[in-house]
GROMACS .gro file of C-alpha atoms in nm:
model
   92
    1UNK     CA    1   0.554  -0.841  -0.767
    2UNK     CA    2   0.681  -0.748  -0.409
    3UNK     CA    3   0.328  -0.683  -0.321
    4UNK     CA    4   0.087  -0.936  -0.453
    5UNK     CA    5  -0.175  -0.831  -0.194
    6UNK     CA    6  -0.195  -0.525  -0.050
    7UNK     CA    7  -0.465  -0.497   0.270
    8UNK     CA    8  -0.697  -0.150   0.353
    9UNK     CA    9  -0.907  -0.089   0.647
   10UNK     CA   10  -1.225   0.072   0.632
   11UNK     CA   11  -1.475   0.112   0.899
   12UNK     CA   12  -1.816   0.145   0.815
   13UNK     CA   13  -2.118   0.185   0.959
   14UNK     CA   14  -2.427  -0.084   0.883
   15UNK     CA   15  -2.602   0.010   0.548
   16UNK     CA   16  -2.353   0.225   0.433
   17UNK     CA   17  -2.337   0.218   0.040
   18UNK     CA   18  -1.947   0.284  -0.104
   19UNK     CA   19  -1.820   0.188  -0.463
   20UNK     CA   20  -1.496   0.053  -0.477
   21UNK     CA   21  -1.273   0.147  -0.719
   22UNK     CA   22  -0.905  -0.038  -0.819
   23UNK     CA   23  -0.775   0.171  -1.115
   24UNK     CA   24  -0.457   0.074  -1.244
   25UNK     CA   25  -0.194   0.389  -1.275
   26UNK     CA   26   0.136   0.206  -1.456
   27UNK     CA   27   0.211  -0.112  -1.581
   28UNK     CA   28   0.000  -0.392  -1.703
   29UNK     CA   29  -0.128  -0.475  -1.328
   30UNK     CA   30  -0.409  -0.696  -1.392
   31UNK     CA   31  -0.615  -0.621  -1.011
   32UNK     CA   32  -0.870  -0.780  -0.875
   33UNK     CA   33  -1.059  -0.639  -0.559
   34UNK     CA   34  -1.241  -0.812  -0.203
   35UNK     CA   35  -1.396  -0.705   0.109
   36UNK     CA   36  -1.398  -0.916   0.362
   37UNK     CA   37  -1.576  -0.876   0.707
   38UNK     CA   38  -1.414  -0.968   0.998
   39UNK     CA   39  -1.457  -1.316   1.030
   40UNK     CA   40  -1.280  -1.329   0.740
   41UNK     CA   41  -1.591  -1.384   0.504
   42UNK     CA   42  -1.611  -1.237   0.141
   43UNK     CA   43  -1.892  -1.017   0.110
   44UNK     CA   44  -1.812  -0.867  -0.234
   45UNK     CA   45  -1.557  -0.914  -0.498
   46UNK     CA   46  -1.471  -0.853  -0.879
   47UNK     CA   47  -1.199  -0.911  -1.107
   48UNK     CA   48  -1.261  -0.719  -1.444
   49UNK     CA   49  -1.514  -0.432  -1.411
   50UNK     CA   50  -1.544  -0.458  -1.824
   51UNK     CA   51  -1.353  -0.729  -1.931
   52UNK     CA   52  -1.190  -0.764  -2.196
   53UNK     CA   53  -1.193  -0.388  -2.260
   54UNK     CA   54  -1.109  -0.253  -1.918
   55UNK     CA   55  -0.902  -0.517  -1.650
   56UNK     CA   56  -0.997  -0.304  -1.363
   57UNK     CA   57  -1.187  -0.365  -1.074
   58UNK     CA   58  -1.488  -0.179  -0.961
   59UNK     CA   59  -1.772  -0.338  -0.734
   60UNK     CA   60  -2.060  -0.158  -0.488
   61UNK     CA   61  -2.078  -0.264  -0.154
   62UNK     CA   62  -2.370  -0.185   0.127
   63UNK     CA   63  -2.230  -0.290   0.454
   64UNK     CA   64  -2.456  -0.541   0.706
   65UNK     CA   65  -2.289  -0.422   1.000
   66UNK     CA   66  -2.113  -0.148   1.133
   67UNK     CA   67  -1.795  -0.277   1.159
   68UNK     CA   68  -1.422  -0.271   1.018
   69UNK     CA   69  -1.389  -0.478   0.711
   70UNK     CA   70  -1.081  -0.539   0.504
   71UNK     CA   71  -1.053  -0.412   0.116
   72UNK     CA   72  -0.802  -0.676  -0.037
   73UNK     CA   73  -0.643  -0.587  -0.351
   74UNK     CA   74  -0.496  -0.868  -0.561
   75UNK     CA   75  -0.245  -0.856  -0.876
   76UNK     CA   76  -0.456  -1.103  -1.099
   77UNK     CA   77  -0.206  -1.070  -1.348
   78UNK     CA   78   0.125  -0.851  -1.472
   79UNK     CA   79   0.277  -0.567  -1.210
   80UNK     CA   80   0.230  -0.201  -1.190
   81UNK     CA   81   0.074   0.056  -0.970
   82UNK     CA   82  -0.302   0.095  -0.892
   83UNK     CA   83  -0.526   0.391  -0.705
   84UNK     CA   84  -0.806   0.289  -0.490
   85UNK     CA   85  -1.096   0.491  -0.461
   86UNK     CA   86  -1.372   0.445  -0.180
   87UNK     CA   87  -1.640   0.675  -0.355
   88UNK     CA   88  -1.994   0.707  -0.105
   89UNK     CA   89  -2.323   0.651  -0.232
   90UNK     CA   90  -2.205   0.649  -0.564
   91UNK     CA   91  -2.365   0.298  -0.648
   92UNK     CA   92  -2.674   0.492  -0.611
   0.00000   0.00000   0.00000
């Protein structure tokens, strides 16, 4: 509740393939997840990775541009703590 957004830099280079990963660690945080490129456009987003079974967010991402871009994670719903994973290639 303190937090509702919480904001992570990543720099990446153009074509780059990462899976994003919000997994929630206590609580009945609800997250949802963003990256946005530096003109403040989204480029990829999700809420539920498996809703209604799993309320965690999960999404692949292949960069345009090498670039820093912003990984925005949102409390959809309920508080707790979350882990974010930035996992390479793993889309693949």
């Amino acid at each position: 509740a303190d937090n509702p957004v919480q904001l992570w830099e990543y720099v990446a280079k153009a074509g780059e393939e990462v899976t994003i990963l919000v997994n929630r660690t206590s609580g009945d945080l609800n997250p949802t997840v963003q990256v946005v490129d530096i003109g403040g456009d989204v480029i990829a987003e999700n809420d539920d990775s498996l809703a209604p079974l799993v309320f965690d967010s999960s999404l692949a991402v292949t960069f345009p541009e090498s670039d820093t871009y912003t990984i925005e994670v949102r409390e959809q719903g309920g508080t707790g703590d979350y882990r974010l994973w930035l996992v390479p290639g793993y889309s693949r």
